[in-house]
GROMACS .gro file of C-alpha atoms in nm:
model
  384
    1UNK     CA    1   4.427  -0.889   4.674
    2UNK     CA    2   4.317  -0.532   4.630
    3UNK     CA    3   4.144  -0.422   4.326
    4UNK     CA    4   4.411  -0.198   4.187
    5UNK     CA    5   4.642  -0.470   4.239
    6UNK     CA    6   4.399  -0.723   3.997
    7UNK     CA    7   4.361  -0.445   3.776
    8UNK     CA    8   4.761  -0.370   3.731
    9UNK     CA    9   4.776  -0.754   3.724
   10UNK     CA   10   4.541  -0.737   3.406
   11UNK     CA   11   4.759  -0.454   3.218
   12UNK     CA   12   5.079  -0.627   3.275
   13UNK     CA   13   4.946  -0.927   3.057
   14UNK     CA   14   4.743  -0.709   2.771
   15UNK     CA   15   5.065  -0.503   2.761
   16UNK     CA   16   5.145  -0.823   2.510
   17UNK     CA   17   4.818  -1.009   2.432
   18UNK     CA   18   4.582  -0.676   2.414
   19UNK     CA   19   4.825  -0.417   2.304
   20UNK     CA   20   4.520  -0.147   2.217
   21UNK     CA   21   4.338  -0.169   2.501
   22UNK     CA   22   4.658  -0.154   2.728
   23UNK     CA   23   4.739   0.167   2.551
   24UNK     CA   24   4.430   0.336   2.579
   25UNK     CA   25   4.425   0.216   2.996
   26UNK     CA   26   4.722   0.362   2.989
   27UNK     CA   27   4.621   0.695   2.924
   28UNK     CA   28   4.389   0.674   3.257
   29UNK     CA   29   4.470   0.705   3.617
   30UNK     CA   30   4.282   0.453   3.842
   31UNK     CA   31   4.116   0.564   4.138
   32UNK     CA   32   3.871   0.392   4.410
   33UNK     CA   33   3.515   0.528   4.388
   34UNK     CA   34   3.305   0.391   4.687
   35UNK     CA   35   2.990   0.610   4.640
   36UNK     CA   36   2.933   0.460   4.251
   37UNK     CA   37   2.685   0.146   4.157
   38UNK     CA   38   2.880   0.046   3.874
   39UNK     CA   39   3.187  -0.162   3.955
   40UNK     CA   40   3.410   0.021   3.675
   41UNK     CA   41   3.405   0.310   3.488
   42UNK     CA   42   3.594   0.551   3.281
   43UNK     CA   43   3.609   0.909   3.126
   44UNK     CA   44   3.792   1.214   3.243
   45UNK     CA   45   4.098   1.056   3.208
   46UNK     CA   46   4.027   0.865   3.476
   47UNK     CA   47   3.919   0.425   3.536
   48UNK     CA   48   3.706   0.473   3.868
   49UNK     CA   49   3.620   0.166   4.061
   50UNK     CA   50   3.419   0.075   4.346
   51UNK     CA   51   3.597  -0.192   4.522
   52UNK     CA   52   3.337  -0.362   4.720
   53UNK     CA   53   3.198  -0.432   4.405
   54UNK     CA   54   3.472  -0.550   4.213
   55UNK     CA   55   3.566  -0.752   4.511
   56UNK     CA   56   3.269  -0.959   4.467
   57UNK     CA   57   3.374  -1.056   4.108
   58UNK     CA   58   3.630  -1.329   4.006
   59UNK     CA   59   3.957  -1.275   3.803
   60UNK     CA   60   3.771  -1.369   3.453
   61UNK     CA   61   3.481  -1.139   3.566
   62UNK     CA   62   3.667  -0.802   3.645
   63UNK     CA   63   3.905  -0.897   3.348
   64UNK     CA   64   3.599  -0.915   3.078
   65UNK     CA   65   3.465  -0.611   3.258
   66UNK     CA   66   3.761  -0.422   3.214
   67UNK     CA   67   3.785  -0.537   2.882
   68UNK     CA   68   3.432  -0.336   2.856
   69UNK     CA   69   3.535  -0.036   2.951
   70UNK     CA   70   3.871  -0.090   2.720
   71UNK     CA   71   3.641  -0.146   2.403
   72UNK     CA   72   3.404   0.175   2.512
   73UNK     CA   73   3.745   0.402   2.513
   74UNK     CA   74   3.846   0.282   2.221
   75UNK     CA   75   3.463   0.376   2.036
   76UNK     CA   76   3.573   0.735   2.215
   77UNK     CA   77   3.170   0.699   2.392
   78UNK     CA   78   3.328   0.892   2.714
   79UNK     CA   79   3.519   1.183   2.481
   80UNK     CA   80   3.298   1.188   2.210
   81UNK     CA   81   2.944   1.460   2.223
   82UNK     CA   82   2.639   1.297   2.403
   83UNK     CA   83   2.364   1.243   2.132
   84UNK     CA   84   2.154   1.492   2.105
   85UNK     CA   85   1.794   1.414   2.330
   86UNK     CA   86   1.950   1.110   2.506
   87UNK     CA   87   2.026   1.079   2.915
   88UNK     CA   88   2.274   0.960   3.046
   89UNK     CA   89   2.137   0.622   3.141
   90UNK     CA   90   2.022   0.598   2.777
   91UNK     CA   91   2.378   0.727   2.677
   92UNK     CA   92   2.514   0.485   2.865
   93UNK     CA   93   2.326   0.160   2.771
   94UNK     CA   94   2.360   0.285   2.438
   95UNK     CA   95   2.711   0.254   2.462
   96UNK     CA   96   2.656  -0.111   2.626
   97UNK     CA   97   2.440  -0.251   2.328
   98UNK     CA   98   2.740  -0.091   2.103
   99UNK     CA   99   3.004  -0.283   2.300
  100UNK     CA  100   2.753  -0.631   2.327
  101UNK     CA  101   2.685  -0.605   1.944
  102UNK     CA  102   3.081  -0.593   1.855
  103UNK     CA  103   3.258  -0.772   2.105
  104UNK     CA  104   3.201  -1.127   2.291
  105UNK     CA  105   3.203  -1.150   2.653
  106UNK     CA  106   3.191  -1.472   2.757
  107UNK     CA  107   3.154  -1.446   3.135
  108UNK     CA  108   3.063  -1.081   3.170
  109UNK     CA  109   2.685  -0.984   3.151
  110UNK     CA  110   2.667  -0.681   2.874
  111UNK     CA  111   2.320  -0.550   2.707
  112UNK     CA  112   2.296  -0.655   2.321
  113UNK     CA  113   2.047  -0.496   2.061
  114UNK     CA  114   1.826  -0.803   2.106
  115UNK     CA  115   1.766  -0.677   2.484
  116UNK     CA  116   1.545  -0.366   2.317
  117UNK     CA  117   1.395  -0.581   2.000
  118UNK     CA  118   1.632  -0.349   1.829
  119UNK     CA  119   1.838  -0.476   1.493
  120UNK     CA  120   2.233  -0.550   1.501
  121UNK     CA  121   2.469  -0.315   1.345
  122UNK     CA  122   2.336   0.016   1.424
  123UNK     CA  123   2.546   0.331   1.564
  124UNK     CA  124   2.600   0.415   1.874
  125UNK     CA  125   2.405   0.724   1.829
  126UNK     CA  126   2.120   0.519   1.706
  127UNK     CA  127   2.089   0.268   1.991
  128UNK     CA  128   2.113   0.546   2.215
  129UNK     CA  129   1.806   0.771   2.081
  130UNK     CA  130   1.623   0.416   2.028
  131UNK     CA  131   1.682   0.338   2.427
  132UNK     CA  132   1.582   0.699   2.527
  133UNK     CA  133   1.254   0.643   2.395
  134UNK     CA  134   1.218   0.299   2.552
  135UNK     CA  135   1.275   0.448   2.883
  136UNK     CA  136   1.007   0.561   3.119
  137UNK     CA  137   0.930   0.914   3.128
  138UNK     CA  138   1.167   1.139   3.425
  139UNK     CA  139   0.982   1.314   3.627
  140UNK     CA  140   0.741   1.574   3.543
  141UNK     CA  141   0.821   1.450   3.186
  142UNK     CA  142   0.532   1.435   2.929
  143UNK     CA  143   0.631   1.181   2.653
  144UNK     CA  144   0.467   0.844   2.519
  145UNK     CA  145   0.686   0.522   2.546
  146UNK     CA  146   0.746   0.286   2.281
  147UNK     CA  147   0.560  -0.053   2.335
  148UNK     CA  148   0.865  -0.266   2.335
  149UNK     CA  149   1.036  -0.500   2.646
  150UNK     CA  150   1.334  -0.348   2.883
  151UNK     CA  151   1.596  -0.573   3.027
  152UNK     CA  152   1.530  -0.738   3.376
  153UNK     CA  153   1.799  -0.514   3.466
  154UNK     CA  154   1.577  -0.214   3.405
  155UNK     CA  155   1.205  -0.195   3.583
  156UNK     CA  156   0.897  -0.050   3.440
  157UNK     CA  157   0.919   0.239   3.639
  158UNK     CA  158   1.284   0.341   3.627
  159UNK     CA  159   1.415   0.153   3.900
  160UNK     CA  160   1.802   0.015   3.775
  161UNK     CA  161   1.837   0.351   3.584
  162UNK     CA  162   2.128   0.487   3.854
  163UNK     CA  163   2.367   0.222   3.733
  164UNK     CA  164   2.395   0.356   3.389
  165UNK     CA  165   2.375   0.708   3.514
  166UNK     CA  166   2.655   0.668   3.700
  167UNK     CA  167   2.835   0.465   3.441
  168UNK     CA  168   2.827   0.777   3.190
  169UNK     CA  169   2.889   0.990   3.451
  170UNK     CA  170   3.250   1.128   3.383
  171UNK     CA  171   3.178   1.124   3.023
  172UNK     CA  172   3.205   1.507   2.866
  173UNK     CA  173   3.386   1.599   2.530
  174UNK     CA  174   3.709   1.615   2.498
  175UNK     CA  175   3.874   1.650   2.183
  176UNK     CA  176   4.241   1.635   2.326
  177UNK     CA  177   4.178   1.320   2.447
  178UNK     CA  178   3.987   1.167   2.235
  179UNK     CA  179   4.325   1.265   1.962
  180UNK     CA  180   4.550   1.061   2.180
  181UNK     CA  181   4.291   0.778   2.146
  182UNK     CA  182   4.284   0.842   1.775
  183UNK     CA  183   4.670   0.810   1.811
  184UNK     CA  184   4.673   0.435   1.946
  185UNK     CA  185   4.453   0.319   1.741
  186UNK     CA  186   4.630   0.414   1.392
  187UNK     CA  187   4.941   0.278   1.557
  188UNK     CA  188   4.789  -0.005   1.643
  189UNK     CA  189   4.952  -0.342   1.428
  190UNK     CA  190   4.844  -0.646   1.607
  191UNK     CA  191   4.468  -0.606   1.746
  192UNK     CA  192   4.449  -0.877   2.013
  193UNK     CA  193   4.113  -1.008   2.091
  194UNK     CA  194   3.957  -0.741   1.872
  195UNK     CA  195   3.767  -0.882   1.584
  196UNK     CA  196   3.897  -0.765   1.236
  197UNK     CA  197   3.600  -0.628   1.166
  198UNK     CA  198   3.557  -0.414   1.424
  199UNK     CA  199   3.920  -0.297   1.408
  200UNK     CA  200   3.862  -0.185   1.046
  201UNK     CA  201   3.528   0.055   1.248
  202UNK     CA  202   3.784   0.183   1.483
  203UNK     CA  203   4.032   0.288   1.228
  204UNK     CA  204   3.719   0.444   1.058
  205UNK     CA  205   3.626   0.628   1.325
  206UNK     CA  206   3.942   0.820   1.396
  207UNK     CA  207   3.941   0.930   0.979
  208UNK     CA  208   3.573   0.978   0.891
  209UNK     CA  209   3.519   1.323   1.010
  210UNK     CA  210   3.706   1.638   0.953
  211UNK     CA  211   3.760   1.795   1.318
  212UNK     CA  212   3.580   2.170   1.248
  213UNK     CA  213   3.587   2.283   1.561
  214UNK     CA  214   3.943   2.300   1.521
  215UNK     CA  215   3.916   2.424   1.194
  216UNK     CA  216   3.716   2.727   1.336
  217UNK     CA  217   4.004   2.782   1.592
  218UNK     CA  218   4.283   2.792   1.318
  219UNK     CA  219   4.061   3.023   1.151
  220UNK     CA  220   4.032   3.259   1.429
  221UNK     CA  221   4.396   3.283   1.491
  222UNK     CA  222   4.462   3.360   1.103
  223UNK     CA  223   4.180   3.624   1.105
  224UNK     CA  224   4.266   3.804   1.460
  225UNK     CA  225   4.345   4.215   1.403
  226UNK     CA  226   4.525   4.355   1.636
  227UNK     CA  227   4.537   4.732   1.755
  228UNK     CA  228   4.873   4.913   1.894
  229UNK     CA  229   4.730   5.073   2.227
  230UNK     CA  230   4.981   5.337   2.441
  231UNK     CA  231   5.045   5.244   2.818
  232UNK     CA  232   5.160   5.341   3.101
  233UNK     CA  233   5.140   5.005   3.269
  234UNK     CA  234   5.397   4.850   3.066
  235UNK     CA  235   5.761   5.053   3.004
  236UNK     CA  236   5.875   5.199   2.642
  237UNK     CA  237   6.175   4.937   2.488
  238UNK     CA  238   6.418   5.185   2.435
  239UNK     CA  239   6.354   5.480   2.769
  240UNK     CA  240   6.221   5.309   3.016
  241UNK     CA  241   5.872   5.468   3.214
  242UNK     CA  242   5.994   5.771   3.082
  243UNK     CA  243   5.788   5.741   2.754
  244UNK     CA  244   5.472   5.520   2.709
  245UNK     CA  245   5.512   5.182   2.629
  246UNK     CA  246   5.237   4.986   2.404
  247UNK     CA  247   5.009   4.680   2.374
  248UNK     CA  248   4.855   4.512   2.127
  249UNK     CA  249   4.535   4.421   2.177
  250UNK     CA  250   4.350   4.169   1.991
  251UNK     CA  251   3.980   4.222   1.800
  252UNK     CA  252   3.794   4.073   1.549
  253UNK     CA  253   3.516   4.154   1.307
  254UNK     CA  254   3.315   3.762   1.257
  255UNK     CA  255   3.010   3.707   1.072
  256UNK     CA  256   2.859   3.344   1.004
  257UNK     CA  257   2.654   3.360   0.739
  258UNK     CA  258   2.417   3.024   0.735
  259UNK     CA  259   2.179   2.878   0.414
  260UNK     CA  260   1.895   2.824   0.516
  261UNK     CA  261   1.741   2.739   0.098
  262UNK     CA  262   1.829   2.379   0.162
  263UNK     CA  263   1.766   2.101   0.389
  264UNK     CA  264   2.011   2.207   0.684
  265UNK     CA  265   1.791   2.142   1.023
  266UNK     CA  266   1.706   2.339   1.320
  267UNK     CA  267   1.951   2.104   1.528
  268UNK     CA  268   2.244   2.166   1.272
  269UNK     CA  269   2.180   2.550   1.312
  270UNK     CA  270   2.141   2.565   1.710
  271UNK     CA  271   2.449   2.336   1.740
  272UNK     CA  272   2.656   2.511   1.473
  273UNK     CA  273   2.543   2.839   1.655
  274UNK     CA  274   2.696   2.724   1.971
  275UNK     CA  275   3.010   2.565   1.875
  276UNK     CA  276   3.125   2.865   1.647
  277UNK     CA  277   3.006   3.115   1.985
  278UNK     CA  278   3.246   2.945   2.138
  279UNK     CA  279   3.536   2.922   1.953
  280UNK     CA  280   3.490   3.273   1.829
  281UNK     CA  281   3.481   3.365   2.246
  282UNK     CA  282   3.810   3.582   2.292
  283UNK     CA  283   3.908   3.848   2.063
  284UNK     CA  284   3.619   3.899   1.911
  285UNK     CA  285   3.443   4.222   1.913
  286UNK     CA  286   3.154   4.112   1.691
  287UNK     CA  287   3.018   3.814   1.603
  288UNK     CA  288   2.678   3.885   1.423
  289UNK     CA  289   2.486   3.619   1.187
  290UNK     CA  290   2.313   3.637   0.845
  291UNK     CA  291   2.036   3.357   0.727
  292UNK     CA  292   2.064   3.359   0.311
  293UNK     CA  293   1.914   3.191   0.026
  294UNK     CA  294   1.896   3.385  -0.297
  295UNK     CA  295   1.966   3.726  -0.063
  296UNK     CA  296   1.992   3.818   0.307
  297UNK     CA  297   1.656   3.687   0.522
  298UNK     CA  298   1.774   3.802   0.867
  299UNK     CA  299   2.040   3.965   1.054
  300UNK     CA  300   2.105   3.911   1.433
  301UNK     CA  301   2.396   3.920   1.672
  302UNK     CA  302   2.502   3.575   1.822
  303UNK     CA  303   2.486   3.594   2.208
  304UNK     CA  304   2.465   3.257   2.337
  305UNK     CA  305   2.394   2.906   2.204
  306UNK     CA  306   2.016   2.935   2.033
  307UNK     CA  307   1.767   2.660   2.215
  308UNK     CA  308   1.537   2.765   1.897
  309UNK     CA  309   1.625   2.850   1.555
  310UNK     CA  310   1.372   2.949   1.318
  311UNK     CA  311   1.503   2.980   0.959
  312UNK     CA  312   1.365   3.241   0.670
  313UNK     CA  313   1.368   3.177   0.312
  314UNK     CA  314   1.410   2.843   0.164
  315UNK     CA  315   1.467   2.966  -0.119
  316UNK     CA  316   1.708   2.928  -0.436
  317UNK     CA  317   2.097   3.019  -0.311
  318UNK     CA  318   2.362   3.246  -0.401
  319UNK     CA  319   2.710   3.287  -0.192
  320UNK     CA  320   2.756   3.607  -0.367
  321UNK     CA  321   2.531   3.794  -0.140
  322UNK     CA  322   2.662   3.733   0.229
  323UNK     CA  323   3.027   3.776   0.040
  324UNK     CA  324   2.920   4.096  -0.068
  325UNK     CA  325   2.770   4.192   0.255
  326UNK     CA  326   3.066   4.119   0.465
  327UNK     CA  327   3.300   4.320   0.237
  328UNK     CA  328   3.048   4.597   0.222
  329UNK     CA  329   3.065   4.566   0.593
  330UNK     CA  330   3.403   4.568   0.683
  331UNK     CA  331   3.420   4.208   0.845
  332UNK     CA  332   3.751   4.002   0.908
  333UNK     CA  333   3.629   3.638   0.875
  334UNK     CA  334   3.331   3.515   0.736
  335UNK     CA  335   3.208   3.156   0.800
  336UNK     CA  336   2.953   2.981   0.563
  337UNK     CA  337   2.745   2.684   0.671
  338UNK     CA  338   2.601   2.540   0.386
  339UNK     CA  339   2.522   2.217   0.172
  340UNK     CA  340   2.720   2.373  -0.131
  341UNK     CA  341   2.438   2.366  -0.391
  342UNK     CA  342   2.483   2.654  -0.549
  343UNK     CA  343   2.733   2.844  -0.859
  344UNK     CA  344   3.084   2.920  -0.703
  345UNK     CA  345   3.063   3.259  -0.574
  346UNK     CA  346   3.287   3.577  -0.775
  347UNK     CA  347   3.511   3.715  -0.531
  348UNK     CA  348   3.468   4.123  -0.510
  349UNK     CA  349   3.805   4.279  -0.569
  350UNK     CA  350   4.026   4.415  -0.311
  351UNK     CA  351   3.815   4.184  -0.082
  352UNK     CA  352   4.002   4.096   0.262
  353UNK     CA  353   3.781   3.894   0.443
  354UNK     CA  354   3.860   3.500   0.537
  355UNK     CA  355   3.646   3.247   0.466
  356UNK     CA  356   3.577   2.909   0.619
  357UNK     CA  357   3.333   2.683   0.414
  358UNK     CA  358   3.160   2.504   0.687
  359UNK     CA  359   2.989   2.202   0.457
  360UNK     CA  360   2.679   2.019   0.658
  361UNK     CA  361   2.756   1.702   0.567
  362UNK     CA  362   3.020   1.443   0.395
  363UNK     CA  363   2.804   1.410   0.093
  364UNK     CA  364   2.830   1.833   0.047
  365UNK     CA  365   3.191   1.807   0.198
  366UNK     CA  366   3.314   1.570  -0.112
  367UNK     CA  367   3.116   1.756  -0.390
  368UNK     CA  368   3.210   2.113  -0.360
  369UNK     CA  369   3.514   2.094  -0.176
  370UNK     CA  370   3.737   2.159  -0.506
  371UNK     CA  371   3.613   2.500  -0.594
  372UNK     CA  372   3.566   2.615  -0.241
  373UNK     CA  373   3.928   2.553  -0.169
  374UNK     CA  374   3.975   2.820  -0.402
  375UNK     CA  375   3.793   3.123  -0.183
  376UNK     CA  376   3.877   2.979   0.176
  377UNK     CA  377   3.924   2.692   0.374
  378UNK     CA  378   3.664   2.407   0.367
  379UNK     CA  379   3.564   2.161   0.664
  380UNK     CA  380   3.263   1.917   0.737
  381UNK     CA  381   3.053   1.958   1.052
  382UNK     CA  382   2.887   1.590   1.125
  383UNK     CA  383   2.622   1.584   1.372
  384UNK     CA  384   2.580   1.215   1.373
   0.00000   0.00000   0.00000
């Protein structure tokens, strides 16, 4: 029988026994994938597999291993951002020893924490970073390696590595998806197979952070000015090309003001930096950044995603200053990463700007949300 018929096979029964892993398949198109070393594997909306492979397996095998890549869907590891540092074959048996420390399989060979001496119960972003510096070094790479044992799967000097690297190939972020997978599981009533446990993380998962890159996108679209522009390209309403006819085009006036008096780290900045360059990408004529503690440290315009961020000051805070500036300044939206400690800032009058409270963390998130609702809208960027 071919593979595709074994895997539809599969579906048909979870469609009653494994109801949240047939609706998160379901979302995937299956296609054959000669050229891989992994039998199965998923992301891009799509559950690749390599049927010479998966012809070598038996029923109960290619079941548990789709059950794998069910369970690895459903912990969003394909559509969620790579941790920071980590390959993908690290990325990838990260995901594994997530999968192996949650979920039995009985007759399907997956990596578990004890594989790395590593404890139970750790994130996925934890194994991960753990595994990338069990690895040995790529090449021209100069880095020391833990003193710790690798699966026989894995040899001494990398060779094993292109599984996993082509397991977590298809992975890249994608928040669309990643919603729909959000969707399933909060619909999800009867959890098959799936510890209750482990159900109770996956509910977690899907309300634990507030989604601020979508915050910064509503933002934008409240904030956008917009210009009347005469034409002769496009016709007047009322006469025709006879008289001009107008657009509207679309500009905006950004700056992201970021504290740097607290404990907010260089990767928090240079991923902050690039996230909010991107969503701030189309009609925006300026996008320019202040650093602030108790006054402006440094003023820059944001170009591109910052590989290096050194922060000024450290000092004590005060919001009122990059408030101030960006009224004085004639900016449309303002957006404040910060960890909140610091007196509620007083408003200037006749002052027009947006704001978006961009809190580092759930901790600063929970404590200051109630008075920063009251000057802007408030979201929580979590790196890990």
């Amino acid at each position: 029988m071919l593979t595709s018929e074994r895997l539809s096979d599969i579906l048909q029964r979870w469609f009653i026994s494994e109801p949240p892993m047939f609706g998160v398949l379901c979302l995937h198109e299956a296609r054959e994938n000669r050229g891989m070393t992994c039998p199965l594997r998923c992301g891009q909306r799509r559950l690749e597999y390599n049927p010479e492979l998966t012809g070598r397996m038996s029923d109960t095998e290619l079941e548990e291993c789709l059950r794998a890549e069910a369970v690895r869907i459903l912990m969003g590891h394909p559509y969620r951002r790579r941790p920071d540092g980590c390959s993908q074959a690290a990325s990838a048996l990260g995901s594994n020893v997530t999968i192996g420390d949650n979920y039995d399989h009985r007759y399907f060979e997956i990596e578990k924490p004890g594989d790395f001496n590593l404890k139970g119960r750790l994130p996925y972003e934890v194994y991960s970073r753990e595994i990338e510096a069990l690895l040995p070094p790529g090449p021209g790479e100069q880095r020391s390696k833990k003193d710790s044992s690798l699966p026989d799967t894995i040899g001494p000097d990398g060779a094993g590595l292109e599984r996993y690297t082509d397991l977590s190939e298809l992975w890249d972020e994608d928040e669309l998806t990643w919603s729909e997978i959000s969707c399933v599981i909060n619909s999800t009533k009867d959890w098959g197979s799936i510890p209750g446990k482990f159900a109770e993380t996956l509910i977690a998962s899907t309300r634990s952070r507030i989604n601020w890159r979508t915050a910064l996108a509503g933002f934008r679209s409240n904030i956008l000015c917009s210009r009347r522009k005469l034409t002769r390209m496009k016709p007047s309403r009322r006469s025709g090309f006879d008289q001009m006819g107008s657009v509207r085009e679309f500009s905006t006036k950004v700056l992201v003001a970021v504290d740097v008096s607290g404990s907010i780290s260089s990767e928090s900045l240079s991923y902050f930096y690039g996230v909010v360059n991107s969503a701030f990408r189309y009609g925006v004529e300026a996008l320019d950044v202040v650093e602030f503690d108790c006054g402006i440290t440094k003023v820059c315009s944001l170009r591109k995603k910052q590989k290096t961020v050194e922060a000024l000051g450290r000092g004590g805070t005060s919001f009122d200053e990059p408030i101030r500036y960006a009224h004085e300044n004639g900016y449309d939206g303002l957006v404040i990463l910060t960890d909140g400690y610091a007196p509620e800032p007083v408003i200037p009058q006749g002052f027009r700007c947006g704001i978006l409270w961009v809190c580092e963390n759930r901790e600063s998130f929970s404590t200051h949300e109630h008075w920063m609702k009251r000057s802007g809208r408030v979201c929580v960027m979590e790196l890990h």
